[in-house]
Amino acid sequence: MNQDTKITAPVSSTFAQSHWDCAIALFRQRQSLLAASEMDAAVVARIEMTLRVHLHVLARSDWTEPQADKAAQVFVSLAHRLSSPDPEMRQEGMARACALLIEGGEMGQGAFAALALLPPEDNARLLDLYRDHDGLRALLFDLWREQGRRVPTGLLNRAELQGRDEALQEAALAYAASRPEIGVAVFHPYYRGRLSGSVSRCSGRLTAHALWGALVRGEQDVSPALRRAVEQEADPQTRFALLRLAALKADREVLPVLRRLLTERPAQGARLLALHGSVEAVDMLVEALFDPVTMDAAARAWPWISA
């Protein structure tokens, strides 16, 4: 007999509660790592593997679980249902997750995390949410990106996105950039206008997403548009994101900008010079190691070159 024929088994409340508590603690640890600017992917993978073990046990335990009204509790409550061998339990979990996505707030965050880690086989319910709830569309693109889910290409058409709020367009471009089957033409309208010399109608954030999508597809003509976007961008956070792309491309023409950034914001400048990785960039970092203002930032960035 298949071990999953009997879906659940009665267990002591102490036994189940210990798995519940461990799953909540691991979820919080995982979320903290994912929110960090830098993380070790191997550590996250080990946490997720252990987390799945606790969810596996809970999915096969017959007990009365605590009320779930916080993100971590909602995640565990939904995730063990979504991983259940019982189709009805999985459907119940999916229906509850969709309802909480609509509700939003902290419980919606827990539902998002559960669906991201344990994507259902059928995407129909989420596509229905996309059609029926305009306010969820950006969130759903983020979710599909996390899931690695393929969605109808019509959702990414320029005509479909034009006139929508910018959050939706950003989420759609970030999703498109993550899908290797999507061609580079999707991104062209969002950055090629920068080449005309006029101020682009696209924000710097949209341009950054589009340029990243083009870069990872090996597009060769993005450097002029990228430099233009850096010149026109006033928001420091978005400008940093654009400079990061230029550094990853090892564009030598942005080295003077990175040198200035090293002086003005040593931590950011040193990190981007390390990402640039050219001989000239390394020379600048070596010089920075002997400057009291920049030496600490240069030392912290050095492992990105020498590791």
Short mmCIF file of C-alpha atoms in Angstrom, two decimals:
data_model
loop_
_atom_site.label_atom_id
_atom_site.label_comp_id
_atom_site.label_asym_id
_atom_site.label_seq_id
_atom_site.Cartn_x
_atom_site.Cartn_y
_atom_site.Cartn_z
CA MET A 1 0.00 0.00 0.00
CA ASN A 2 1.25 3.47 -0.82
CA GLN A 3 2.35 5.25 2.36
CA ASP A 4 0.15 8.23 1.42
CA THR A 5 -3.05 6.15 1.08
CA LYS A 6 -3.86 7.11 4.64
CA ILE A 7 -3.54 10.84 4.29
CA THR A 8 -3.22 11.90 7.92
CA ALA A 9 -2.67 10.20 11.25
CA PRO A 10 -3.57 11.32 14.77
CA VAL A 11 -0.55 12.75 16.58
CA SER A 12 0.01 14.29 19.98
CA SER A 13 -0.51 18.02 20.15
CA THR A 14 3.00 18.40 21.59
CA PHE A 15 4.56 16.58 18.63
CA ALA A 16 2.66 18.61 16.04
CA GLN A 17 3.19 21.87 17.89
CA SER A 18 6.95 21.33 17.89
CA HIS A 19 6.92 20.98 14.08
CA TRP A 20 4.65 24.01 13.80
CA ASP A 21 6.98 26.13 15.94
CA CYS A 22 10.07 24.96 14.05
CA ALA A 23 8.43 25.75 10.71
CA ILE A 24 7.55 29.28 11.88
CA ALA A 25 11.09 29.90 13.14
CA LEU A 26 12.63 28.65 9.88
CA PHE A 27 10.24 30.74 7.81
CA ARG A 28 11.20 33.88 9.72
CA GLN A 29 14.88 33.07 9.32
CA ARG A 30 14.40 32.49 5.59
CA GLN A 31 12.50 35.76 5.12
CA SER A 32 15.18 37.69 7.00
CA LEU A 33 17.88 36.30 4.70
CA LEU A 34 15.87 36.98 1.56
CA ALA A 35 15.36 40.59 2.63
CA ALA A 36 19.10 41.17 3.09
CA SER A 37 21.11 42.94 0.40
CA GLU A 38 23.49 39.97 0.33
CA MET A 39 22.88 36.36 1.26
CA ASP A 40 24.37 32.90 0.89
CA ALA A 41 22.08 30.91 -1.43
CA ALA A 42 23.36 27.62 0.00
CA VAL A 43 22.24 28.65 3.49
CA VAL A 44 18.78 29.57 2.21
CA ALA A 45 18.54 26.23 0.38
CA ARG A 46 19.36 24.31 3.56
CA ILE A 47 16.77 26.26 5.52
CA GLU A 48 14.14 25.56 2.86
CA MET A 49 14.97 21.85 2.84
CA THR A 50 14.52 21.63 6.61
CA LEU A 51 11.37 23.74 6.42
CA ARG A 52 9.88 21.36 3.89
CA VAL A 53 10.48 18.44 6.27
CA HIS A 54 8.40 20.10 8.99
CA LEU A 55 5.68 20.99 6.47
CA HIS A 56 5.67 17.36 5.26
CA VAL A 57 5.00 16.15 8.80
CA LEU A 58 2.29 18.74 9.43
CA ALA A 59 0.57 17.86 6.14
CA ARG A 60 0.17 14.30 7.38
CA SER A 61 -0.79 15.07 10.98
CA ASP A 62 -4.36 15.07 12.26
CA TRP A 63 -4.45 17.77 14.92
CA THR A 64 -6.03 21.12 15.71
CA GLU A 65 -3.59 23.82 14.63
CA PRO A 66 -3.40 27.27 16.28
CA GLN A 67 -5.23 30.22 14.80
CA ALA A 68 -3.18 31.85 12.04
CA ASP A 69 -3.37 35.65 11.92
CA LYS A 70 0.27 36.64 11.35
CA ALA A 71 2.37 36.23 8.22
CA ALA A 72 4.51 33.37 9.56
CA GLN A 73 1.52 31.47 10.95
CA VAL A 74 -0.47 31.94 7.75
CA PHE A 75 2.49 30.72 5.72
CA VAL A 76 2.78 27.47 7.72
CA SER A 77 -0.98 26.93 7.76
CA LEU A 78 -1.24 27.31 3.99
CA ALA A 79 2.07 25.69 3.05
CA HIS A 80 1.35 22.40 4.77
CA ARG A 81 -2.02 22.30 2.99
CA LEU A 82 -0.47 23.10 -0.38
CA SER A 83 2.04 20.28 0.14
CA SER A 84 -0.57 17.78 1.28
CA PRO A 85 -0.97 14.47 -0.61
CA ASP A 86 -4.74 15.00 -0.37
CA PRO A 87 -6.06 16.85 -3.48
CA GLU A 88 -8.99 18.28 -1.52
CA MET A 89 -6.63 19.68 1.11
CA ARG A 90 -4.48 21.28 -1.60
CA GLN A 91 -7.57 22.83 -3.19
CA GLU A 92 -8.68 24.16 0.20
CA GLY A 93 -5.24 25.67 0.73
CA MET A 94 -5.26 27.28 -2.70
CA ALA A 95 -8.71 28.79 -2.21
CA ARG A 96 -7.70 30.19 1.17
CA ALA A 97 -4.45 31.57 -0.23
CA CYS A 98 -6.27 33.39 -3.03
CA ALA A 99 -8.74 34.89 -0.57
CA LEU A 100 -5.89 36.18 1.59
CA LEU A 101 -4.07 37.66 -1.41
CA ILE A 102 -7.20 39.70 -2.07
CA GLU A 103 -7.41 40.68 1.60
CA GLY A 104 -3.77 41.79 1.60
CA GLY A 105 -1.90 42.95 4.66
CA GLU A 106 0.24 40.67 6.79
CA MET A 107 -1.92 37.62 6.08
CA GLY A 108 -1.62 38.31 2.37
CA GLN A 109 2.16 38.34 2.74
CA GLY A 110 2.01 34.91 4.32
CA ALA A 111 -0.16 33.64 1.47
CA PHE A 112 2.26 35.06 -1.12
CA ALA A 113 5.21 33.33 0.54
CA ALA A 114 3.38 29.99 0.69
CA LEU A 115 2.38 30.12 -2.98
CA ALA A 116 5.90 31.19 -3.97
CA LEU A 117 7.56 28.26 -2.20
CA LEU A 118 4.90 25.69 -3.10
CA PRO A 119 3.35 26.70 -6.45
CA PRO A 120 0.20 24.76 -7.36
CA GLU A 121 0.19 22.68 -10.52
CA ASP A 122 -2.77 24.58 -11.95
CA ASN A 123 -2.38 28.32 -12.53
CA ALA A 124 -6.04 28.89 -13.44
CA ARG A 125 -7.05 30.40 -10.10
CA LEU A 126 -4.25 32.97 -10.22
CA LEU A 127 -5.07 33.89 -13.80
CA ASP A 128 -8.67 34.44 -12.67
CA LEU A 129 -7.39 36.76 -9.95
CA TYR A 130 -5.36 38.66 -12.54
CA ARG A 131 -8.45 39.13 -14.71
CA ASP A 132 -10.82 40.07 -11.90
CA HIS A 133 -8.65 42.16 -9.55
CA ASP A 134 -6.67 44.99 -11.15
CA GLY A 135 -4.98 45.84 -7.88
CA LEU A 136 -3.40 42.39 -7.64
CA ARG A 137 -1.81 42.33 -11.08
CA ALA A 138 1.63 43.64 -10.11
CA LEU A 139 1.71 41.30 -7.11
CA LEU A 140 0.78 38.34 -9.31
CA PHE A 141 3.63 39.06 -11.73
CA ASP A 142 5.97 39.10 -8.73
CA LEU A 143 4.51 35.79 -7.59
CA TRP A 144 4.84 34.17 -11.01
CA ARG A 145 8.46 35.33 -11.16
CA GLU A 146 9.13 33.74 -7.76
CA GLN A 147 7.40 30.54 -8.85
CA GLY A 148 9.20 30.35 -12.18
CA ARG A 149 5.76 30.10 -13.75
CA ARG A 150 5.14 30.61 -17.46
CA VAL A 151 2.15 32.84 -18.18
CA PRO A 152 0.33 33.74 -21.42
CA THR A 153 2.51 36.04 -23.50
CA GLY A 154 -0.46 38.32 -24.15
CA LEU A 155 -0.16 39.62 -20.58
CA LEU A 156 3.20 41.14 -21.52
CA ASN A 157 2.11 42.89 -24.71
CA ARG A 158 2.95 46.58 -24.80
CA ALA A 159 -0.68 47.30 -25.66
CA GLU A 160 -1.79 45.35 -22.58
CA LEU A 161 0.52 47.26 -20.25
CA GLN A 162 0.35 50.72 -21.78
CA GLY A 163 -1.61 53.11 -19.63
CA ARG A 164 -1.45 50.79 -16.63
CA ASP A 165 0.11 51.93 -13.39
CA GLU A 166 3.88 51.89 -13.27
CA ALA A 167 4.04 49.25 -10.54
CA LEU A 168 2.36 46.78 -12.91
CA GLN A 169 4.73 47.64 -15.75
CA GLU A 170 7.76 47.25 -13.47
CA ALA A 171 6.56 43.89 -12.20
CA ALA A 172 5.81 42.70 -15.75
CA LEU A 173 9.27 43.71 -17.00
CA ALA A 174 10.98 42.10 -14.01
CA TYR A 175 9.01 38.92 -14.74
CA ALA A 176 9.88 39.06 -18.45
CA ALA A 177 13.58 39.53 -17.68
CA SER A 178 13.54 36.31 -15.64
CA ARG A 179 12.04 34.20 -18.46
CA PRO A 180 14.62 33.04 -21.03
CA GLU A 181 11.96 32.16 -23.59
CA ILE A 182 10.88 35.81 -23.85
CA GLY A 183 12.77 37.66 -26.57
CA VAL A 184 14.59 40.96 -26.25
CA ALA A 185 12.04 42.90 -28.33
CA VAL A 186 9.74 43.18 -25.29
CA PHE A 187 12.27 45.50 -23.63
CA HIS A 188 13.18 47.78 -26.56
CA PRO A 189 10.31 50.31 -26.20
CA TYR A 190 11.30 51.01 -22.61
CA TYR A 191 14.88 52.15 -23.21
CA ARG A 192 15.53 52.92 -26.86
CA GLY A 193 13.83 56.29 -26.50
CA ARG A 194 16.81 57.35 -24.39
CA LEU A 195 18.96 57.28 -27.53
CA SER A 196 17.08 60.20 -29.12
CA GLY A 197 18.48 62.68 -26.61
CA SER A 198 15.06 63.72 -25.36
CA VAL A 199 13.76 63.02 -21.88
CA SER A 200 12.24 59.55 -21.83
CA ARG A 201 8.61 59.00 -20.95
CA CYS A 202 9.68 55.87 -19.07
CA SER A 203 10.87 56.26 -15.49
CA GLY A 204 14.37 55.29 -14.50
CA ARG A 205 13.02 52.25 -12.67
CA LEU A 206 11.23 51.00 -15.78
CA THR A 207 14.34 51.68 -17.85
CA ALA A 208 16.50 49.75 -15.39
CA HIS A 209 14.25 46.68 -15.60
CA ALA A 210 14.22 46.86 -19.40
CA LEU A 211 18.00 47.29 -19.65
CA TRP A 212 18.54 44.32 -17.35
CA GLY A 213 16.30 42.20 -19.56
CA ALA A 214 18.30 43.26 -22.60
CA LEU A 215 21.68 42.73 -20.91
CA VAL A 216 21.00 39.17 -19.80
CA ARG A 217 19.98 38.37 -23.38
CA GLY A 218 23.32 39.58 -24.71
CA GLU A 219 22.06 42.76 -26.33
CA GLN A 220 25.11 44.75 -27.42
CA ASP A 221 23.75 48.25 -28.02
CA VAL A 222 22.52 49.11 -24.53
CA SER A 223 25.51 51.10 -23.24
CA PRO A 224 24.51 54.48 -24.79
CA ALA A 225 20.97 54.21 -23.42
CA LEU A 226 22.31 53.12 -20.05
CA ARG A 227 24.69 56.08 -19.83
CA ARG A 228 21.90 58.45 -20.85
CA ALA A 229 19.62 57.00 -18.19
CA VAL A 230 22.30 57.52 -15.53
CA GLU A 231 22.74 61.15 -16.63
CA GLN A 232 19.01 61.88 -16.48
CA GLU A 233 18.20 60.06 -13.24
CA ALA A 234 17.74 62.17 -10.10
CA ASP A 235 16.61 59.51 -7.63
CA PRO A 236 19.72 58.14 -5.83
CA GLN A 237 18.37 54.60 -5.41
CA THR A 238 17.38 54.27 -9.07
CA ARG A 239 20.63 55.87 -10.21
CA PHE A 240 22.55 53.31 -8.15
CA ALA A 241 20.58 50.49 -9.82
CA LEU A 242 21.46 51.87 -13.26
CA LEU A 243 25.13 52.30 -12.32
CA ARG A 244 25.14 48.72 -11.08
CA LEU A 245 24.09 47.57 -14.56
CA ALA A 246 26.84 49.69 -16.12
CA ALA A 247 29.37 48.19 -13.69
CA LEU A 248 28.22 44.65 -14.49
CA LYS A 249 28.70 45.45 -18.16
CA ALA A 250 32.21 46.78 -17.33
CA ASP A 251 31.50 50.00 -19.24
CA ARG A 252 34.73 52.00 -19.03
CA GLU A 253 32.98 55.29 -19.75
CA VAL A 254 31.23 55.20 -16.36
CA LEU A 255 34.48 54.84 -14.40
CA PRO A 256 34.71 58.62 -13.73
CA VAL A 257 31.18 58.49 -12.33
CA LEU A 258 32.10 55.56 -10.11
CA ARG A 259 35.21 57.40 -8.90
CA ARG A 260 33.04 60.35 -7.83
CA LEU A 261 30.58 57.99 -6.17
CA LEU A 262 33.47 56.41 -4.25
CA THR A 263 34.26 59.84 -2.79
CA GLU A 264 30.65 60.83 -2.11
CA ARG A 265 29.32 57.43 -0.97
CA PRO A 266 32.30 55.15 -0.33
CA ALA A 267 30.34 51.95 0.32
CA GLN A 268 28.35 52.21 -2.92
CA GLY A 269 31.30 53.36 -5.01
CA ALA A 270 33.61 50.61 -3.77
CA ARG A 271 31.00 47.92 -4.34
CA LEU A 272 30.36 49.07 -7.92
CA LEU A 273 34.08 49.29 -8.72
CA ALA A 274 34.45 45.71 -7.51
CA LEU A 275 31.55 44.65 -9.73
CA HIS A 276 33.15 46.50 -12.67
CA GLY A 277 36.25 44.38 -12.20
CA SER A 278 38.40 46.04 -14.88
CA VAL A 279 42.08 46.80 -14.34
CA GLU A 280 41.26 50.49 -14.00
CA ALA A 281 38.54 49.78 -11.43
CA VAL A 282 40.88 47.58 -9.39
CA ASP A 283 43.54 50.32 -9.45
CA MET A 284 40.97 52.76 -8.05
CA LEU A 285 40.12 50.33 -5.25
CA VAL A 286 43.81 49.87 -4.42
CA GLU A 287 44.18 53.63 -4.15
CA ALA A 288 41.07 53.76 -1.96
CA LEU A 289 42.68 51.29 0.48
CA PHE A 290 45.22 54.01 1.40
CA ASP A 291 42.69 56.82 1.81
CA PRO A 292 41.30 57.14 5.37
CA VAL A 293 37.91 58.20 4.00
CA THR A 294 37.47 55.21 1.69
CA MET A 295 39.74 52.50 3.10
CA ASP A 296 37.05 50.66 5.11
CA ALA A 297 34.62 50.55 2.18
CA ALA A 298 37.36 49.41 -0.20
CA ALA A 299 38.43 46.65 2.20
CA ARG A 300 34.84 45.37 2.49
CA ALA A 301 34.47 45.37 -1.30
CA TRP A 302 37.80 43.65 -1.96
CA PRO A 303 36.51 40.05 -1.52
CA TRP A 304 34.25 40.61 -4.54
CA ILE A 305 37.43 40.78 -6.60
CA SER A 306 39.73 38.36 -4.80
CA ALA A 307 37.28 35.64 -3.67
#
